[in-house]
Short mmCIF file of C-alpha atoms and ligand atoms in Angstrom, two decimals:
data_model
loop_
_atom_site.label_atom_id
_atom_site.label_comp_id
_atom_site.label_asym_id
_atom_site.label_seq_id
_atom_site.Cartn_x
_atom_site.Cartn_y
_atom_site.Cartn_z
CA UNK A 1 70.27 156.89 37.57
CA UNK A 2 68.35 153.81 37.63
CA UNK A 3 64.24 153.70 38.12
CA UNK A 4 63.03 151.63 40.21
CA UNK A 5 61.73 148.32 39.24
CA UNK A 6 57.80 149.04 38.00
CA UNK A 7 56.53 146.45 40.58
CA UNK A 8 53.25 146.45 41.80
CA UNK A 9 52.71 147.57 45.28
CA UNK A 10 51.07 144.51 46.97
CA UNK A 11 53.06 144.08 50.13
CA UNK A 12 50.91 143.98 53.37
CA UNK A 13 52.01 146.03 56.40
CA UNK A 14 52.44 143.40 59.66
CA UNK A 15 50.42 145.88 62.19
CA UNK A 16 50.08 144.37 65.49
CA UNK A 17 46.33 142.82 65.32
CA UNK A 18 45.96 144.65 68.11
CA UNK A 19 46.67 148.32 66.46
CA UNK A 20 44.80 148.06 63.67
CA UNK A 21 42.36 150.97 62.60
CA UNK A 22 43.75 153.18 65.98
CA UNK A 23 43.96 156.68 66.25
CA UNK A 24 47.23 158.20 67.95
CA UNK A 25 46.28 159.77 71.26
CA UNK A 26 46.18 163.44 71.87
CA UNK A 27 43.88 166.04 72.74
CA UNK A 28 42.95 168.54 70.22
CA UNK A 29 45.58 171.03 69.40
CA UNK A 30 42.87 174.04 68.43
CA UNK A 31 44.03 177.87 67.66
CA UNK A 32 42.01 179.83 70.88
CA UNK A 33 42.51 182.73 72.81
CA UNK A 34 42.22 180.73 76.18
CA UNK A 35 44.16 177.54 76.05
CA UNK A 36 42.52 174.72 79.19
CA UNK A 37 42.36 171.91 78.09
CA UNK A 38 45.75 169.87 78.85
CA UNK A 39 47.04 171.18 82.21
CA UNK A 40 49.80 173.55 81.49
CA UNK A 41 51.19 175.85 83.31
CA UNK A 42 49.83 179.37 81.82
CA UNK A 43 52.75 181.11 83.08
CA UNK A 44 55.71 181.21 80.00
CA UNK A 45 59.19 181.22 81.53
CA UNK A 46 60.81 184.78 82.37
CA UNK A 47 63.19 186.22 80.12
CA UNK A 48 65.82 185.81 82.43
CA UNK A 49 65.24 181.68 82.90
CA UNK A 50 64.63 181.90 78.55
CA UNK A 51 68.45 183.56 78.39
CA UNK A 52 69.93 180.97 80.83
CA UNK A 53 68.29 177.88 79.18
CA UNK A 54 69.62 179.58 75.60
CA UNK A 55 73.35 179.76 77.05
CA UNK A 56 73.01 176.86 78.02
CA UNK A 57 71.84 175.22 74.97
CA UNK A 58 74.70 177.18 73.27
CA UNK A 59 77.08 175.18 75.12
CA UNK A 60 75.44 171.80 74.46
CA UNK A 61 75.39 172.96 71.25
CA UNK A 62 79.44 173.03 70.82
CA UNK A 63 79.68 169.18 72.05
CA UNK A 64 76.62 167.95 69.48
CA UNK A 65 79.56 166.51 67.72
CA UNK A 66 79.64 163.95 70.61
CA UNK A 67 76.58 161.50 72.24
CA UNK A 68 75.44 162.90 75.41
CA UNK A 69 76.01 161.66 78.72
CA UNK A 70 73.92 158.34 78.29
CA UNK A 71 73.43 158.29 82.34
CA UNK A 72 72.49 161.87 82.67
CA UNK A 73 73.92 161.55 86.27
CA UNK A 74 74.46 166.02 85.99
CA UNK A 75 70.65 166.16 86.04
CA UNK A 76 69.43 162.94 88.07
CA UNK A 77 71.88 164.58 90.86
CA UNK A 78 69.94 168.32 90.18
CA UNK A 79 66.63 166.45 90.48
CA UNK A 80 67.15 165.07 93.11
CA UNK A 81 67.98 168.25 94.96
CA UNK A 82 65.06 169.90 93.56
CA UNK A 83 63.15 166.74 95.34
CA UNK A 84 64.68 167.55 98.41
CA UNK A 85 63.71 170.87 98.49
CA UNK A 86 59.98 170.46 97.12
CA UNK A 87 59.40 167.38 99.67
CA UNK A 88 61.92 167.30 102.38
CA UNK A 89 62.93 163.81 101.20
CA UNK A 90 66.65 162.81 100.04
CA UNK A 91 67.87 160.47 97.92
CA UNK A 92 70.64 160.27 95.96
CA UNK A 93 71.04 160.63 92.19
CA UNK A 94 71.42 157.02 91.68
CA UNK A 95 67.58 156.46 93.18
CA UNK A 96 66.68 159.12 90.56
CA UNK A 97 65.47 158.19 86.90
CA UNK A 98 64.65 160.85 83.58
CA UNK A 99 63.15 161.00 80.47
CA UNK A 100 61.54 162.50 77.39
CA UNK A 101 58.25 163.52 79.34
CA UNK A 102 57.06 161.13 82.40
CA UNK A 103 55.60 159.07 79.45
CA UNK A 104 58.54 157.84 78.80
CA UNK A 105 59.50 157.13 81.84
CA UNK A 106 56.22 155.01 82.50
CA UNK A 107 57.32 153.04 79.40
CA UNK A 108 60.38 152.10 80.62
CA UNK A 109 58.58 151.18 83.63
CA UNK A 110 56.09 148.63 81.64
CA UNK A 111 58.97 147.48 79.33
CA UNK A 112 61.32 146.41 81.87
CA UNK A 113 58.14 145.34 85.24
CA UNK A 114 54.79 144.54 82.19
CA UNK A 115 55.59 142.99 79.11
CA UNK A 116 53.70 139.66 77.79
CA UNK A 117 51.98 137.21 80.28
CA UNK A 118 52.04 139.70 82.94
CA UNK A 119 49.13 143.03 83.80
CA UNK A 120 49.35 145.94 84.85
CA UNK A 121 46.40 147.49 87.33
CA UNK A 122 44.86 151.04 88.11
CA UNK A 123 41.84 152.24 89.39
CA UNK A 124 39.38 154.44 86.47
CA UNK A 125 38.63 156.91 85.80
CA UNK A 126 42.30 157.59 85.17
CA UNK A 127 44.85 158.54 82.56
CA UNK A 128 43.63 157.70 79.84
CA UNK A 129 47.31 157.15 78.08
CA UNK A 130 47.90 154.18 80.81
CA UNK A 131 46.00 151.14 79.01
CA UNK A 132 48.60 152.85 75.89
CA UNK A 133 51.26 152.15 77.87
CA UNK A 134 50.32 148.76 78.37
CA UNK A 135 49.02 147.54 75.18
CA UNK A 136 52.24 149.15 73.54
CA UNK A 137 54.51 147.04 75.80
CA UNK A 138 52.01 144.04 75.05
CA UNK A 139 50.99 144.17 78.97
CA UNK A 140 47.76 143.14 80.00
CA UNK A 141 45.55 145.66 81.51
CA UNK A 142 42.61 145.81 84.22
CA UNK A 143 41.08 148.52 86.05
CA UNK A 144 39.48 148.64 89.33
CA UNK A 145 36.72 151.37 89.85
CA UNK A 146 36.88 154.74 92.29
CA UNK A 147 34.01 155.26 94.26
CA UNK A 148 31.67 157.78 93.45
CA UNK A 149 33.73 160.55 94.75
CA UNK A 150 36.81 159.13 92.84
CA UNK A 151 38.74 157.82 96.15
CA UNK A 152 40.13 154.49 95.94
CA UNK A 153 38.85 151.83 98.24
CA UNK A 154 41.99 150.42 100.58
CA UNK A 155 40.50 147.33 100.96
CA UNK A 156 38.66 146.46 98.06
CA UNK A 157 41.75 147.72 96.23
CA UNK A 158 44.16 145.27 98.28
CA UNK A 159 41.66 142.51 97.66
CA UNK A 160 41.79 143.53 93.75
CA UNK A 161 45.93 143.34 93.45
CA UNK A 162 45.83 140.06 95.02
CA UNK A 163 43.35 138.68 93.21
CA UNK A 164 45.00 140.19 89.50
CA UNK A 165 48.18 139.72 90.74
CA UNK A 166 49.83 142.44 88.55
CA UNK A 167 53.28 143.09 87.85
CA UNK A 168 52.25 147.02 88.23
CA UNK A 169 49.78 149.12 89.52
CA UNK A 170 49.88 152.75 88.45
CA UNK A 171 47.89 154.94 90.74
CA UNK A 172 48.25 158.64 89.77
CA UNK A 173 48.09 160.99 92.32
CA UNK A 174 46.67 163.67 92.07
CA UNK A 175 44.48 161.88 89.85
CA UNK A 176 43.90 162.63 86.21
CA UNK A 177 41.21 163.71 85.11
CA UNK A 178 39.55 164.11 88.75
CA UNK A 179 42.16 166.03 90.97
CA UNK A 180 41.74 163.05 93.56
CA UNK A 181 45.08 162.67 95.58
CA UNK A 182 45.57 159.12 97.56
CA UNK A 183 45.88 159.20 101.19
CA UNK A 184 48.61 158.16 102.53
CA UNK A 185 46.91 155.05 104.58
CA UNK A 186 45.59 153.87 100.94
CA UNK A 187 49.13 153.95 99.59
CA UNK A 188 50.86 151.98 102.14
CA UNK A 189 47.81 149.52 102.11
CA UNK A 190 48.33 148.86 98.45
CA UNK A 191 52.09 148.74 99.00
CA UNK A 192 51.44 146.09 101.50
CA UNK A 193 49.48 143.78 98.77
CA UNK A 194 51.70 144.33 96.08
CA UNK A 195 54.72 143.45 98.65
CA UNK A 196 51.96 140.02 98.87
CA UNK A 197 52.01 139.52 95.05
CA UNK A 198 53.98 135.88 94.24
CA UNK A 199 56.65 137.38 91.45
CA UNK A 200 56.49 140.75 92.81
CA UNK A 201 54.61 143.56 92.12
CA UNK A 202 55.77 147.69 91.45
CA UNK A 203 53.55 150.41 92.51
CA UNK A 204 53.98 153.51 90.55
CA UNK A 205 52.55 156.81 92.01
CA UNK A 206 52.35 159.51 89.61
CA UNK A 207 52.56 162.58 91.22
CA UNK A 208 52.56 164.70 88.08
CA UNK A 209 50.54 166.98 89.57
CA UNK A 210 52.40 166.84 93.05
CA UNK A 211 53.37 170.29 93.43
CA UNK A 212 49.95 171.51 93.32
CA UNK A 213 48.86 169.19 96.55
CA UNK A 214 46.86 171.23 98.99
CA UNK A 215 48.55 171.66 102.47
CA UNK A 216 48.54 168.36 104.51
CA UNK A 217 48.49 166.16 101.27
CA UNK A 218 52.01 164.33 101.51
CA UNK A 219 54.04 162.99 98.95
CA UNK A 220 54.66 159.12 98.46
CA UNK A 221 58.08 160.02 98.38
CA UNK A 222 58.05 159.78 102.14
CA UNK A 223 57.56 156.29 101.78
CA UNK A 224 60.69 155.43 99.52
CA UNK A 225 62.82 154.44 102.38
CA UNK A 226 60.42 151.51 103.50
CA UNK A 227 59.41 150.49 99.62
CA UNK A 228 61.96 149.02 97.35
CA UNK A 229 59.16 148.30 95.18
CA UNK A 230 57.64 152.23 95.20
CA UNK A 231 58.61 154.40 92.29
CA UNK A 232 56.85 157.95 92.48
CA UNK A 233 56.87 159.81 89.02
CA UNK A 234 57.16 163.68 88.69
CA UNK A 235 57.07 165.90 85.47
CA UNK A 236 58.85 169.36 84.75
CA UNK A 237 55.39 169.83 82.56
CA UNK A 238 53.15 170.96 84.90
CA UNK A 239 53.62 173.32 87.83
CA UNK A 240 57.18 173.26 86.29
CA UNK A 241 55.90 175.08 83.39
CA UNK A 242 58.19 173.44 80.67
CA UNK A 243 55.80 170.82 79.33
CA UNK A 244 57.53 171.91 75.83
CA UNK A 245 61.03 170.25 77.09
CA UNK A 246 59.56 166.61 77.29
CA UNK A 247 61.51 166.45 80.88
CA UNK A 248 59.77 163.99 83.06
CA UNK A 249 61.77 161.65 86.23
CA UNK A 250 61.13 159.05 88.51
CA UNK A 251 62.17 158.45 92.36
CA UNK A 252 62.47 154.45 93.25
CA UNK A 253 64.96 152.74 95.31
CA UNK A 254 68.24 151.90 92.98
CA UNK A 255 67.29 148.40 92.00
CA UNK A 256 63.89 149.71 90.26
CA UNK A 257 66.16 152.72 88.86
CA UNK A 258 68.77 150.32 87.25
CA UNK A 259 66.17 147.92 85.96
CA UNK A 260 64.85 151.04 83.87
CA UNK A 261 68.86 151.59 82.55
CA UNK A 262 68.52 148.22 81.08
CA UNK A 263 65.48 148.81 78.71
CA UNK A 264 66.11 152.72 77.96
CA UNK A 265 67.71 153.28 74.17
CA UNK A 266 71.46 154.62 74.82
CA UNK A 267 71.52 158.08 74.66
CA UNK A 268 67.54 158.98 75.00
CA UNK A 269 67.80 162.05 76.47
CA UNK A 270 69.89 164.42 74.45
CA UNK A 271 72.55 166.89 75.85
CA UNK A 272 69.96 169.93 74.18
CA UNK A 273 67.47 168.34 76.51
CA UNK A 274 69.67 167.76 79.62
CA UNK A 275 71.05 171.00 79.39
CA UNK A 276 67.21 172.96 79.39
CA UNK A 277 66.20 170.97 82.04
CA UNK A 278 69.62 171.58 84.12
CA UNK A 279 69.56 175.73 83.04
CA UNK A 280 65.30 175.24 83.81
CA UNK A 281 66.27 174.12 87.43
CA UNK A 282 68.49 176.74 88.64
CA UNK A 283 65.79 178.63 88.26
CA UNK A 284 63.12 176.32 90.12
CA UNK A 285 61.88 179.15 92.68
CA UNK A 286 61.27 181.09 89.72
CA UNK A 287 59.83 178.95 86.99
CA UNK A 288 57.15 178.00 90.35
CA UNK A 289 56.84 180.82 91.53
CA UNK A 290 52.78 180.94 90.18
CA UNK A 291 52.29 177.92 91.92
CA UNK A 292 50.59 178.73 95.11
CA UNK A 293 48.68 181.43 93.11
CA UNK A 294 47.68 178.47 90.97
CA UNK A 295 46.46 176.49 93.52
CA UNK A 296 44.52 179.81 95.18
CA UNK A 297 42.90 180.29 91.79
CA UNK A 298 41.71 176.56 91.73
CA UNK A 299 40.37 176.24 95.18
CA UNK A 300 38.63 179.22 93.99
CA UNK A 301 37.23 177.94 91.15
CA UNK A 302 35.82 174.39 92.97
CA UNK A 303 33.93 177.40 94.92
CA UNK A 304 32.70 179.35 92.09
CA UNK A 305 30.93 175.88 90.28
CA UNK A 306 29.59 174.80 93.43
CA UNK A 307 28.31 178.20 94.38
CA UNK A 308 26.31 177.47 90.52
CA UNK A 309 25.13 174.12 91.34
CA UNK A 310 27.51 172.06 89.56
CA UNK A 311 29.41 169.67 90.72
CA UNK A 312 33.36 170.18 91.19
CA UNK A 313 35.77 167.33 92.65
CA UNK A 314 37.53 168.37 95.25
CA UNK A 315 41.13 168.85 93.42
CA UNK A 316 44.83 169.02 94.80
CA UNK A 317 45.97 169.24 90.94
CA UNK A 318 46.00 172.74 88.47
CA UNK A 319 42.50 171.58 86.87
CA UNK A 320 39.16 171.02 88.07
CA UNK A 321 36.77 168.15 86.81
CA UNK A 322 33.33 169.50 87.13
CA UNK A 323 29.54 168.77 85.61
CA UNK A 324 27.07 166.73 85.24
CA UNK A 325 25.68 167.90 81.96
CA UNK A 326 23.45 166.07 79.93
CA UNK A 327 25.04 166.67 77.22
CA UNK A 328 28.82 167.69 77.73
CA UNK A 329 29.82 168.20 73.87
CA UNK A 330 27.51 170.71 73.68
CA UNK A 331 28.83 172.36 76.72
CA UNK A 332 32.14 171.83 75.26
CA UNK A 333 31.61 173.29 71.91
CA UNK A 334 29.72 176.30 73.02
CA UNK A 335 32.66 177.04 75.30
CA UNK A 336 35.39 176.69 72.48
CA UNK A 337 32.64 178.99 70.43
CA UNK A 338 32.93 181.27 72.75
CA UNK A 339 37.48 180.88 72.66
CA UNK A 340 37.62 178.87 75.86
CA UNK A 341 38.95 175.23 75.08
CA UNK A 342 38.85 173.05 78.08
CA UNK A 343 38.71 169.16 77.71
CA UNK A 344 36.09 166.41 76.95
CA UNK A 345 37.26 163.53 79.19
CA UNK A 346 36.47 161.88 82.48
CA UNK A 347 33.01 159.65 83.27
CA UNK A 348 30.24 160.78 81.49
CA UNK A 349 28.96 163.75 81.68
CA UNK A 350 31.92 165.71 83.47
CA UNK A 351 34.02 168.05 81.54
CA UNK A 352 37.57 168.94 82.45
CA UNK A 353 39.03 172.64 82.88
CA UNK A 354 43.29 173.53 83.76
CA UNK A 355 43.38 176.24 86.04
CA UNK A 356 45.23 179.67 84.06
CA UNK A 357 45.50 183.22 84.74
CA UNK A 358 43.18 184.88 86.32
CA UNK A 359 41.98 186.57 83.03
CA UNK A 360 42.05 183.20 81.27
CA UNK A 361 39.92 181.99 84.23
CA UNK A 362 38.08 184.67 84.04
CA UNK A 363 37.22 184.13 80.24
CA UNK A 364 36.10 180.88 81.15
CA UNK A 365 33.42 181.57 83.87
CA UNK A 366 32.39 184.56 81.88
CA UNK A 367 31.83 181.92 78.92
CA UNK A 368 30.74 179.25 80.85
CA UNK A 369 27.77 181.35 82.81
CA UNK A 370 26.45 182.52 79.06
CA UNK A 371 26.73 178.06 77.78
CA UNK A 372 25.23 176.63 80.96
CA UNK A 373 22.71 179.59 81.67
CA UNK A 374 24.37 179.78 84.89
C1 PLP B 401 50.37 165.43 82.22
C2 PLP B 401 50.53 164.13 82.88
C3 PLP B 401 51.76 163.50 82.87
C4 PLP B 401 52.95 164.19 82.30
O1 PLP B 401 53.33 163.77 81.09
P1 PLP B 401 54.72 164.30 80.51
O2 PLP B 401 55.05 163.22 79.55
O3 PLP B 401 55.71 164.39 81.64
O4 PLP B 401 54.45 165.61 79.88
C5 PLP B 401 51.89 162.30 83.53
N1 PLP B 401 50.86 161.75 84.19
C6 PLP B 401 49.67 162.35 84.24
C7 PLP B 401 48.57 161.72 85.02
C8 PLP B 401 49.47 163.54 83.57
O5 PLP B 401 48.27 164.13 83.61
#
């Protein structure tokens, strides 16, 4: 054995100028009875969809010798009959796209559309792990503001993309953290100035939240056919319930989807992963089965806070953003005191709570009525 040489340790680490003294992102991972604060579904998978996704991990388990199938065509072809199904639109696995969580699958999107010299444009309050996106994938980034009820202007937001002139706009809805889902009108109206944008311009709809639209909400997907440059995002970590298999997917005509093959790492998805999600979707009916109780419980819940005197935005998503308090932490913390965690985000003022269980949501009125004085 040799020691290593007794150097001194003087070598400076090359951080981006742009990363220094950051935090990584994340909300607080806290040990409490009743767990609101980052959208999950509170229903755990049946024992019967837990011994499928086992077998079939078993099996993937045999081939781990071997990469997986680096085009996961097997599960871009199931997805895209679970689309089908879910919004009565088709497309073919080819116009399909997955990833480790529909993060990933937005940085793909920035890597290969954003990148240096060009921006990328949404409207706040939003996702807050957007501007990550871009200043990971050294894209510029802008924000337009909602209006006071969180919709998005069509016209000042068509004036805004062709005045930026991104190379993306990401426009999540349902929003996050306000529940706000995009008419239809404002969609095509933004497709229309993006279409405008010299260079070319993607708009990415995240529908993370899409299954939990109310009735008469429609999915961007409809407008696939018409939009080459439309990609509409989905998760399996929401109203899926499997936020713990980091399975997340993308619909976009196939020239966005094979512009995303080019910047993925080979093999990113491993077989482990593409067989959950593939063993996770035979059992879709199941695994959402909680869904329309989900969305009962949260149109319940806008009721409940209003019926108080707070404020609640009107919310096709499993969470309800709701306030103002003069002083949210407090509000916060004497929930979590009380074993509710919900989550600090949004404008000021507003707090953020995922719809569970009806005991969990009981828990957190219960709390919430003792905090506020309600
Ligand atoms: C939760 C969430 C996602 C999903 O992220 P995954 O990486 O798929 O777990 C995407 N977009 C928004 C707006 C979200 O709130």
């Amino acid at each position: 054995m040799t020691d290593a040489p007794a150097r001194p340790q003087r070598a400076t680490l090359p951080l981006r100028p742009e990363l220094a003294g950051l935090e990584p992102y994340g909300a607080p991972q806290l040990d409490v009875p009743v767990l609101l604060n980052v959208n999950e579904n509170p229903y755990a998978p049946s024992d019967e969809v837990v011994a499928d996704i086992a077998a079939a991990v078993a099996e993937a388990a045999r081939g781990l010798n071997r990469y997986p199938d680096r085009e996961a065509l097997g599960l871009r072809a199931d997805l895209a009959d679970y689309l089908a199904v879910e919004s009565g639109v088709r497309v073919a696995p080819e116009q399909v796209w997955a990833a480790n969580g529909s993060n990933e699958v937005m940085l793909h999107l920035l890597q290969a559309f954003g990148g240096p010299g060009r921006t990328a444009l949404s409207f706040a309050p939003t996702y807050s792990m957007y501007p990550e996106y871009a200043r990971d994938t050294g894209t510029a980034w802008q924000v337009g503001r909602r209006a006071e009820d969180f919709s998005v202007d069509a016209a000042a937001a068509c004036d805004l993309v062709a005045e930026v002139a991104p190379s993306v706009v990401l426009l999540a809805s349902p929003n996050n953290p306000t529940g706000t889902a995009l008419p239809p009108a404002t969609l095509e109206a933004v497709l229309g100035a993006a279409a405008d944008v010299p260079g070319g311009c993607v708009v990415v709809v995240d529908e993370a939240y899409g299954e939990f639209r109310r009735r008469g909400t429609p999915s961007a997907l409809a407008l696939l056919a018409e939009h080459p440059h439309l990609a509409v995002s989905r998760t399996m970590s929401k109203a899926f319930g499997l936020a713990g298999a980091r399975v997340g997917y993308l619909a976009a005509s196939t020239a966005l989807v094979d512009a995303l093959r080019v910047v993925r790492l080979p093999y990113h998805l491993s077989a482990v992963t593409q067989a959950t999600a593939r063993a996770a979707l035979r059992h879709a009916p199941a695994l959402m089965a909680q869904v329309g109780s989900l969305r009962q419980e949260r149109d319940d819940l806008v009721a409940w806070l209003r019926a108080r005197g707070l404020r609640a935005a009107d919310s096709d998503a499993n969470f309800v953003l709701f306030g103002t308090f003069p002083d949210r932490h407090a509000v916060w913390q004497g929930l979590l005191d009380r074993g509710v965690l919900v989550r600090e985000t949004g404008p000021e003022g507003w707090l953020r709570v995922s719809v569970g269980t009806p005991q969990e949501t009981a828990a957190f009125r219960a709390a919430l009525s003792e905090v506020g004085g309600l």
